[in-house]
Protein backbone atom coordinates (compact mmCIF):
# COMPACT_ATOMS: atom_id res chain seq x y z
CA UNK A 1 -0.09 0.10 0.19
CA UNK A 2 2.79 2.26 1.24
CA UNK A 3 4.80 1.80 -2.19
CA UNK A 4 1.54 1.83 -4.74
CA UNK A 5 0.96 5.55 -2.89
CA UNK A 6 4.46 6.64 -3.00
CA UNK A 7 4.49 5.46 -6.56
CA UNK A 8 1.44 7.59 -7.40
CA UNK A 9 2.49 10.45 -5.45
CA UNK A 10 5.45 10.58 -7.94
CA UNK A 11 3.51 9.90 -10.82
CA UNK A 12 1.17 13.23 -9.95
CA UNK A 13 4.36 15.36 -8.54
CA UNK A 14 5.84 15.00 -12.23
CA UNK A 15 2.96 16.97 -14.24
CA UNK A 16 2.50 19.18 -11.35
CA UNK A 17 6.32 20.29 -11.35
CA UNK A 18 5.84 20.53 -15.24
CA UNK A 19 3.23 22.70 -15.10
CA UNK A 20 4.08 25.26 -12.59
CA UNK A 21 7.52 25.56 -14.34
CA UNK A 22 5.17 25.99 -17.96
CA UNK A 23 2.92 28.56 -15.79
CA UNK A 24 6.18 30.33 -14.73
CA UNK A 25 7.52 30.21 -17.78
CA UNK A 26 4.57 31.50 -19.91
CA UNK A 27 4.21 34.35 -16.86
CA UNK A 28 8.04 35.06 -17.34
CA UNK A 29 7.66 35.02 -13.70
CA UNK A 30 11.41 34.72 -12.47
CA UNK A 31 14.27 36.46 -13.61
CA UNK A 32 15.73 36.06 -17.29
CA UNK A 33 19.22 37.55 -18.22
CA UNK A 34 19.81 37.70 -21.68
CA UNK A 35 22.84 38.60 -23.48
CA UNK A 36 22.93 39.61 -27.53
CA UNK A 37 25.52 40.28 -29.22
CA UNK A 38 24.36 43.52 -32.02
CA UNK A 39 26.66 45.66 -33.86
CA UNK A 40 29.90 43.41 -32.67
CA UNK A 41 28.76 44.22 -28.91
CA UNK A 42 26.87 42.18 -26.26
CA UNK A 43 24.02 44.20 -25.19
CA UNK A 44 22.94 42.25 -21.43
CA UNK A 45 19.63 42.97 -20.04
CA UNK A 46 17.09 41.34 -17.56
CA UNK A 47 13.74 40.83 -18.32
CA UNK A 48 10.26 39.94 -15.50
CA UNK A 49 6.82 39.55 -16.50
CA UNK A 50 7.75 40.12 -20.28
CA UNK A 51 9.28 43.84 -18.75
CA UNK A 52 12.94 44.72 -19.62
CA UNK A 53 14.45 45.76 -16.62
CA UNK A 54 16.03 49.18 -17.73
CA UNK A 55 18.26 49.15 -14.92
CA UNK A 56 19.80 45.96 -15.95
CA UNK A 57 20.66 47.11 -19.67
CA UNK A 58 24.20 46.78 -19.72
CA UNK A 59 25.11 46.66 -16.12
CA UNK A 60 28.38 45.09 -16.53
CA UNK A 61 29.90 48.06 -18.26
CA UNK A 62 28.68 51.08 -15.36
CA UNK A 63 31.78 51.59 -14.64
CA UNK A 64 33.32 52.69 -17.86
CA UNK A 65 31.04 55.50 -18.89
CA UNK A 66 32.40 55.93 -22.77
CA UNK A 67 31.57 51.97 -23.17
CA UNK A 68 28.45 52.22 -21.15
CA UNK A 69 26.96 55.24 -23.32
CA UNK A 70 27.97 53.05 -26.42
CA UNK A 71 26.59 49.69 -25.04
CA UNK A 72 22.76 52.06 -23.70
CA UNK A 73 22.76 53.43 -27.43
CA UNK A 74 23.17 49.50 -29.16
CA UNK A 75 20.32 48.27 -26.59
CA UNK A 76 18.19 51.28 -27.50
CA UNK A 77 19.18 50.31 -31.37
CA UNK A 78 18.50 46.80 -30.57
CA UNK A 79 14.79 47.06 -29.07
CA UNK A 80 14.00 49.06 -31.65
CA UNK A 81 15.01 46.45 -34.35
CA UNK A 82 13.88 43.79 -32.28
CA UNK A 83 10.14 45.60 -31.90
CA UNK A 84 10.40 45.39 -35.90
CA UNK A 85 11.43 42.33 -36.54
CA UNK A 86 10.07 39.65 -33.32
CA UNK A 87 6.81 37.93 -34.32
CA UNK A 88 5.61 35.90 -31.22
CA UNK A 89 3.07 38.23 -29.33
CA UNK A 90 4.76 38.52 -25.60
CA UNK A 91 8.28 39.04 -26.85
CA UNK A 92 7.17 41.56 -29.76
CA UNK A 93 4.94 43.46 -26.70
CA UNK A 94 8.17 43.58 -24.21
CA UNK A 95 11.00 44.80 -27.18
CA UNK A 96 8.18 47.41 -28.48
CA UNK A 97 7.50 48.70 -25.12
CA UNK A 98 11.59 49.03 -24.31
CA UNK A 99 11.77 50.62 -27.00
CA UNK A 100 9.56 53.39 -26.43
CA UNK A 101 10.63 53.78 -22.89
CA UNK A 102 14.37 52.94 -22.85
CA UNK A 103 16.28 55.82 -22.80
CA UNK A 104 20.20 55.43 -23.58
CA UNK A 105 23.19 56.96 -21.62
CA UNK A 106 24.84 59.64 -24.19
CA UNK A 107 28.34 60.69 -22.61
CA UNK A 108 31.26 62.26 -24.49
CA UNK A 109 34.06 62.93 -23.17
CA UNK A 110 36.43 65.48 -24.63
CA UNK A 111 39.29 67.94 -23.62
CA UNK A 112 38.41 71.67 -22.62
CA UNK A 113 41.49 72.26 -25.32
CA UNK A 114 43.91 74.85 -24.98
CA UNK A 115 43.40 78.46 -25.11
CA UNK A 116 42.63 81.26 -22.32
CA UNK A 117 39.03 80.17 -22.93
CA UNK A 118 39.97 76.47 -22.33
CA UNK A 119 41.58 77.34 -19.62
CA UNK A 120 38.99 79.54 -17.83
CA UNK A 121 36.35 76.81 -18.47
CA UNK A 122 38.67 74.23 -16.62
CA UNK A 123 39.12 76.84 -13.71
CA UNK A 124 35.58 78.38 -13.32
CA UNK A 125 34.21 74.24 -13.44
CA UNK A 126 37.36 73.42 -11.18
CA UNK A 127 36.47 76.39 -8.47
CA UNK A 128 32.57 75.48 -8.68
CA UNK A 129 33.16 72.02 -7.24
CA UNK A 130 35.50 73.95 -4.80
CA UNK A 131 33.14 76.61 -3.73
CA UNK A 132 30.84 73.70 -2.46
CA UNK A 133 32.75 72.62 -0.09
CA UNK A 134 34.76 76.07 0.89
CA UNK A 135 33.04 79.03 1.13
CA UNK A 136 36.30 80.94 0.96
CA UNK A 137 36.53 80.02 -2.95
CA UNK A 138 33.40 81.75 -3.62
CA UNK A 139 34.95 85.02 -4.83
CA UNK A 140 37.49 83.70 -6.91
CA UNK A 141 34.82 81.21 -8.65
CA UNK A 142 32.52 84.19 -9.43
CA UNK A 143 35.41 86.09 -10.64
CA UNK A 144 37.32 83.31 -12.91
CA UNK A 145 33.27 82.20 -14.16
CA UNK A 146 32.64 86.06 -14.80
CA UNK A 147 35.98 86.07 -17.04
CA UNK A 148 34.89 83.09 -18.79
CA UNK A 149 31.05 84.16 -19.94
CA UNK A 150 32.50 87.95 -20.19
CA UNK A 151 34.73 85.84 -23.06
CA UNK A 152 32.32 83.75 -24.28
CA UNK A 153 29.90 87.22 -24.81
CA UNK A 154 32.85 88.88 -26.63
CA UNK A 155 32.77 91.61 -23.84
CA UNK A 156 36.63 92.44 -22.17
CA UNK A 157 36.90 90.75 -19.04
CA UNK A 158 37.43 93.32 -16.33
CA UNK A 159 40.83 92.82 -14.26
């Protein structure tokens, strides 16, 4: 009797586990990590309940600003393209929603250059940060930033 009950329980448990797994997959109720190679770059993201988690897009590159920026821009283009190409309804909706709502990080790192305008711009930026922590730098910040703005406006700076 016990052996028959044990056998019946294991037979009933298999379909229950299969149905649970099928239901979870159909609902996308567990986090799924994706890595798609697009334009020669691996774009990583997670999705749950058929929604792309925007915080997870290119999460592996967040420490490298220019790489992260390029990856997020590729991710946006990938979502746009998948929205147009995918036919399966749940995936299409997921990618179209991501294409509509995802905002990539656009970063450009450049040098100020050389010359008086570049020097004043750099000094002004540095003094703005310093003046936040040290109020004695406020007057110097105002003077340097005023000179920088006067050069931009084409007005001769005051001494």
